[in-house]
């Protein structure tokens, strides 16, 4: 266990290669982890393609099925599998949802356009992202995907890396990466689209990673909805990195959250590094900012003050997932390590500076 004496304890929960998964399949396009319960890996070979499903409660007993798909997502909370495959000779995708335990198909749909990214945004709802728009597809009933909003121009030619909704499903968030400037190609540009379902309004922002959180402001019986987003931008010779925490949909006449921001201070050897994920610990009131090259920045949700910085992995991070029961998170790196970060309460102290 690394950093056992620091505020964050790291342990290796699993190594994908130990399950017979080849290194070439440990990539963002082959591995999915929708929650701390399951991992899916697509394997391809001339001998045949397969899908590996790993239950984190018994990781040494993966389920491997011969299956050819373009993407597979295990439901965050139940043994339900969503798969998509391109229909040969078309730009359309065939989407299917299965109950693995019951060996039954729950529903299927043929999308008239390619789904470039998809994600379980709740245990009952899939978010589908096409080149032009974003749809929601419920696993209940016989409903078809419903269009929620069109993508903004700032996300054109971006690789979509995440899609999220807040607990009320009133705020939707799409995140993408675009190629970096010619002088700094490794520092990709982060773009974000925030959409209000109630107001039917959208806002384009610069950010590499983001997440929603809730916070109880003293004197207000209702929780505030917050968005936490991290950005790193290069302007000529100047690089600006920051975390912002902003309340969404402030409640008239009631105490609100005072918006906060803080710098993200990258060490000299990490100038081309950038945030790839934000996970929220509602249990401890922490914001975890995880970077491509394996740095972890921990901030206090209420104040945006820095709590801790540590390198959790020498290999690039490809995926993260919340660990709601422990108040930590999981991260998968390019080597195939599944890392579990948890909080050491006894040693949690602030050790890096604040920038207003």
XYZ file of C-alpha atoms in Angstrom:
356
model
C 0.000 0.000 0.000
C 1.421 3.369 -1.032
C 1.001 6.602 0.939
C -0.271 4.670 3.932
C 1.060 7.368 6.260
C -0.452 10.253 4.269
C -4.000 11.613 4.115
C -4.771 9.282 1.192
C -4.083 5.540 1.327
C -3.579 3.738 -1.983
C -3.815 0.033 -2.607
C -3.847 -2.165 -5.681
C -7.264 -3.825 -5.753
C -6.642 -5.791 -8.925
C -4.335 -6.121 -11.943
C -6.142 -6.766 -15.220
C -3.176 -8.574 -16.756
C -3.360 -11.140 -13.926
C -6.756 -12.142 -15.356
C -5.201 -12.872 -18.741
C -6.103 -9.540 -20.319
C -3.425 -8.457 -22.809
C -1.877 -4.971 -22.427
C -3.127 -3.825 -25.856
C -6.707 -4.033 -24.569
C -6.094 -1.850 -21.513
C -7.169 1.405 -23.182
C -9.939 3.990 -22.884
C -11.737 2.454 -25.901
C -11.595 -1.156 -24.651
C -12.174 -0.833 -20.883
C -15.245 0.572 -19.107
C -15.906 1.018 -15.393
C -19.281 2.622 -14.745
C -19.090 2.182 -10.966
C -17.024 0.492 -8.280
C -18.950 -2.745 -8.856
C -18.010 -3.888 -12.380
C -15.350 -3.613 -15.084
C -15.810 -4.594 -18.741
C -12.976 -5.308 -21.191
C -13.355 -5.936 -24.945
C -10.824 -8.348 -26.437
C -10.241 -8.751 -30.173
C -8.160 -11.338 -32.021
C -8.125 -13.277 -35.315
C -9.286 -16.335 -33.356
C -12.395 -14.497 -32.171
C -13.579 -11.589 -30.048
C -14.698 -11.755 -26.453
C -16.055 -9.647 -23.625
C -14.659 -9.952 -20.099
C -16.941 -8.901 -17.229
C -15.311 -8.482 -13.819
C -17.360 -8.343 -10.629
C -15.293 -6.364 -8.101
C -16.839 -8.432 -5.293
C -15.098 -11.515 -6.756
C -12.489 -10.182 -9.192
C -10.616 -13.490 -9.481
C -13.633 -15.043 -11.217
C -14.162 -12.990 -14.394
C -16.933 -13.953 -16.813
C -15.602 -14.231 -20.386
C -18.092 -14.532 -23.242
C -17.450 -14.826 -27.003
C -18.961 -11.571 -28.270
C -18.192 -8.989 -30.947
C -19.251 -5.480 -29.898
C -17.963 -1.933 -30.297
C -18.648 -1.059 -26.662
C -20.040 -2.647 -23.505
C -21.219 -1.064 -20.253
C -22.164 -2.877 -17.067
C -24.958 -1.173 -15.162
C -23.648 0.723 -12.091
C -25.674 -1.309 -9.596
C -27.127 -4.481 -11.149
C -26.053 -7.313 -13.453
C -27.443 -5.597 -16.530
C -25.256 -5.217 -19.611
C -25.606 -2.651 -22.401
C -23.833 -3.338 -25.701
C -23.588 -1.464 -28.974
C -22.412 -2.569 -32.380
C -22.257 -0.817 -35.721
C -24.672 -2.137 -38.326
C -22.517 -3.274 -41.304
C -22.672 -1.004 -44.323
C -24.279 1.865 -42.398
C -23.405 4.628 -39.942
C -26.081 3.331 -37.574
C -25.613 1.613 -34.216
C -27.611 -1.280 -32.787
C -28.065 -0.894 -29.014
C -29.129 -3.755 -26.748
C -29.661 -4.153 -22.994
C -29.516 -7.578 -21.335
C -30.249 -8.986 -17.905
C -27.277 -11.319 -17.426
C -28.723 -13.282 -14.508
C -32.092 -13.880 -16.178
C -30.492 -14.442 -19.631
C -33.078 -12.128 -21.168
C -33.000 -9.126 -23.475
C -34.575 -6.109 -21.790
C -34.805 -3.906 -24.866
C -33.090 -2.899 -28.094
C -32.965 0.097 -30.391
C -31.433 0.965 -33.739
C -29.954 4.475 -33.643
C -30.156 6.296 -36.999
C -26.729 7.854 -36.317
C -23.514 6.638 -34.730
C -23.206 6.806 -30.961
C -19.682 8.173 -30.367
C -19.911 7.951 -26.566
C -22.360 6.509 -24.067
C -22.593 6.092 -20.333
C -24.899 4.958 -17.551
C -25.794 8.292 -15.915
C -28.148 6.564 -13.435
C -28.942 2.868 -12.873
C -32.086 3.381 -14.985
C -30.802 5.753 -17.659
C -28.236 5.621 -20.455
C -26.797 8.802 -21.942
C -26.141 8.526 -25.699
C -23.887 11.040 -27.455
C -23.839 11.375 -31.247
C -21.859 13.806 -33.382
C -24.728 16.299 -33.214
C -26.847 15.646 -30.123
C -27.284 13.962 -26.741
C -30.094 11.497 -25.946
C -31.380 9.714 -22.833
C -32.627 6.128 -23.041
C -34.504 4.583 -20.127
C -34.246 0.847 -19.506
C -37.855 0.840 -18.303
C -40.864 0.290 -20.559
C -40.595 0.345 -24.337
C -39.514 3.977 -24.686
C -37.059 5.049 -27.343
C -34.120 7.416 -26.775
C -35.253 10.996 -26.112
C -33.231 13.920 -27.439
C -32.094 16.213 -24.615
C -29.952 18.841 -26.366
C -27.699 19.585 -29.337
C -23.934 19.714 -28.919
C -22.329 23.167 -28.933
C -19.715 24.275 -31.464
C -16.882 24.152 -28.905
C -17.221 20.351 -28.828
C -16.914 19.894 -32.597
C -14.031 17.535 -33.497
C -13.576 16.682 -29.806
C -13.118 13.221 -28.360
C -15.974 12.925 -25.880
C -14.593 11.538 -22.611
C -17.465 11.929 -20.146
C -21.162 12.673 -19.714
C -22.867 13.249 -16.377
C -26.086 14.429 -14.747
C -26.696 15.798 -11.257
C -28.818 13.775 -8.771
C -32.001 15.644 -9.774
C -31.310 15.049 -13.504
C -31.906 18.781 -14.059
C -28.319 19.582 -15.018
C -26.428 17.754 -17.759
C -22.719 17.906 -18.492
C -20.765 16.853 -21.601
C -16.956 16.914 -21.665
C -14.530 16.550 -24.572
C -10.870 16.937 -25.483
C -9.494 18.664 -28.579
C -5.933 18.586 -29.963
C -3.475 20.872 -28.191
C -1.653 23.828 -29.708
C 1.175 22.962 -32.146
C 3.780 24.225 -29.668
C 2.293 22.026 -26.866
C 0.546 19.085 -28.540
C 0.574 16.971 -25.351
C -1.507 19.560 -23.468
C -4.903 18.865 -24.994
C -7.664 21.464 -24.843
C -10.590 20.677 -22.547
C -14.125 21.709 -23.497
C -17.373 21.376 -21.597
C -21.069 21.919 -22.272
C -23.448 22.528 -19.372
C -27.181 22.202 -20.068
C -30.127 23.189 -17.854
C -33.153 20.957 -18.419
C -35.541 23.388 -16.700
C -34.313 26.471 -18.539
C -33.488 24.648 -21.790
C -30.294 26.680 -21.886
C -26.745 25.652 -22.619
C -23.366 27.133 -21.712
C -20.006 26.358 -23.304
C -17.007 26.396 -20.951
C -13.330 25.440 -20.956
C -12.619 22.491 -18.653
C -10.853 19.149 -18.808
C -12.827 17.398 -16.071
C -15.945 18.092 -14.020
C -18.454 16.585 -11.626
C -21.599 17.511 -9.724
C -21.854 17.664 -5.940
C -24.427 18.596 -3.318
C -23.818 20.755 -0.267
C -25.994 21.831 2.667
C -25.572 25.557 3.291
C -26.361 26.515 6.925
C -29.819 28.073 7.166
C -31.110 26.343 4.045
C -33.097 23.119 4.430
C -32.538 22.292 0.771
C -29.195 21.100 -0.578
C -27.352 23.249 -3.102
C -26.300 21.705 -6.417
C -22.658 22.426 -7.207
C -20.514 21.913 -10.269
C -16.791 21.358 -9.743
C -14.583 21.714 -12.804
C -10.853 21.760 -13.447
C -9.093 23.391 -16.365
C -5.578 23.917 -17.656
C -5.081 26.368 -20.489
C -2.011 27.593 -22.349
C -1.930 31.195 -23.572
C 1.364 32.092 -25.255
C 3.956 31.269 -22.553
C 1.467 31.334 -19.689
C -0.262 28.215 -18.350
C -3.249 28.682 -16.034
C -4.603 25.747 -14.027
C -7.542 26.072 -11.658
C -10.411 24.367 -9.884
C -13.769 26.150 -9.688
C -16.764 25.235 -7.513
C -19.998 27.003 -8.485
C -23.607 26.708 -7.338
C -26.193 25.922 -10.007
C -29.787 27.140 -9.791
C -29.459 29.304 -6.680
C -32.620 29.292 -4.534
C -34.200 32.778 -4.255
C -34.506 34.099 -0.719
C -32.419 31.305 0.791
C -28.752 31.201 1.796
C -26.596 30.136 -1.128
C -23.153 28.654 -1.677
C -20.361 31.183 -2.154
C -18.546 30.206 -5.338
C -14.901 29.226 -4.865
C -11.775 28.745 -6.955
C -8.199 27.679 -6.382
C -5.076 27.078 -8.408
C -3.887 23.625 -9.408
C -0.113 23.664 -8.955
C 1.603 21.191 -11.276
C 5.225 20.281 -10.456
C 7.844 21.410 -13.033
C 8.058 17.951 -14.621
C 4.277 17.879 -15.228
C 3.747 21.035 -17.291
C 2.026 19.094 -20.105
C -0.082 17.068 -17.675
C -3.802 17.870 -17.329
C -6.905 16.766 -15.357
C -8.754 13.759 -16.762
C -11.297 13.153 -13.994
C -12.964 14.657 -10.935
C -14.545 12.448 -8.314
C -16.507 13.796 -5.355
C -16.499 12.350 -1.856
C -19.777 13.425 -0.274
C -18.745 11.359 2.750
C -15.683 13.502 3.491
C -16.518 16.670 1.536
C -13.538 16.199 -0.778
C -12.942 16.987 -4.435
C -10.484 14.580 -6.068
C -8.775 15.940 -9.197
C -6.955 13.134 -11.038
C -4.547 13.897 -13.889
C -3.464 12.000 -16.991
C 0.045 11.338 -15.618
C -1.209 10.029 -12.291
C -1.238 13.058 -9.984
C -3.964 13.370 -7.361
C -4.993 16.777 -6.005
C -7.397 16.722 -3.054
C -9.487 19.825 -2.256
C -12.072 20.674 0.370
C -15.509 20.947 -1.247
C -16.763 23.822 0.938
C -13.706 26.075 0.701
C -11.752 24.800 -2.348
C -8.673 24.728 -0.107
C -5.933 22.310 -1.025
C -5.685 19.247 1.216
C -3.112 16.985 -0.425
C -1.098 16.238 -3.564
C 0.350 12.846 -4.374
C 1.337 10.813 -7.416
C -0.887 7.758 -7.331
C 0.449 6.115 -10.492
C 3.625 6.232 -12.605
C 1.523 5.092 -15.583
C -1.160 7.148 -17.376
C -4.674 7.022 -15.917
C -7.371 5.848 -18.343
C -10.486 5.598 -16.131
C -11.804 6.459 -12.674
C -14.936 5.586 -10.713
C -16.419 6.736 -7.420
C -16.114 4.478 -4.380
C -19.193 5.704 -2.546
C -18.993 3.328 0.425
C -15.419 4.326 1.334
C -15.554 7.978 0.284
C -12.640 7.383 -2.079
C -12.322 6.344 -5.720
C -10.949 3.733 -8.103
C -8.522 4.454 -10.946
C -7.323 2.187 -13.752
C -3.927 2.928 -15.290
C -2.400 1.929 -18.605
C -0.515 -0.960 -16.964
C -3.823 -2.494 -15.910
C -3.612 -1.737 -12.219
C -6.983 -1.055 -10.583
C -6.055 1.321 -7.770
C -8.279 2.107 -4.783
C -7.818 5.432 -2.964
C -9.263 5.891 0.518
C -8.986 8.581 3.189
C -6.684 8.280 6.211
C -8.600 10.420 8.707
C -5.824 10.524 11.296
C -3.301 12.138 8.941
C -5.533 14.291 6.698
C -3.870 17.728 6.834
C -3.556 20.608 4.382
C -0.105 20.696 2.828
C -0.271 22.795 -0.334
C -1.092 26.504 -0.825
C -4.294 28.262 -1.662
C -4.748 30.709 -4.514
C -7.832 32.889 -4.602
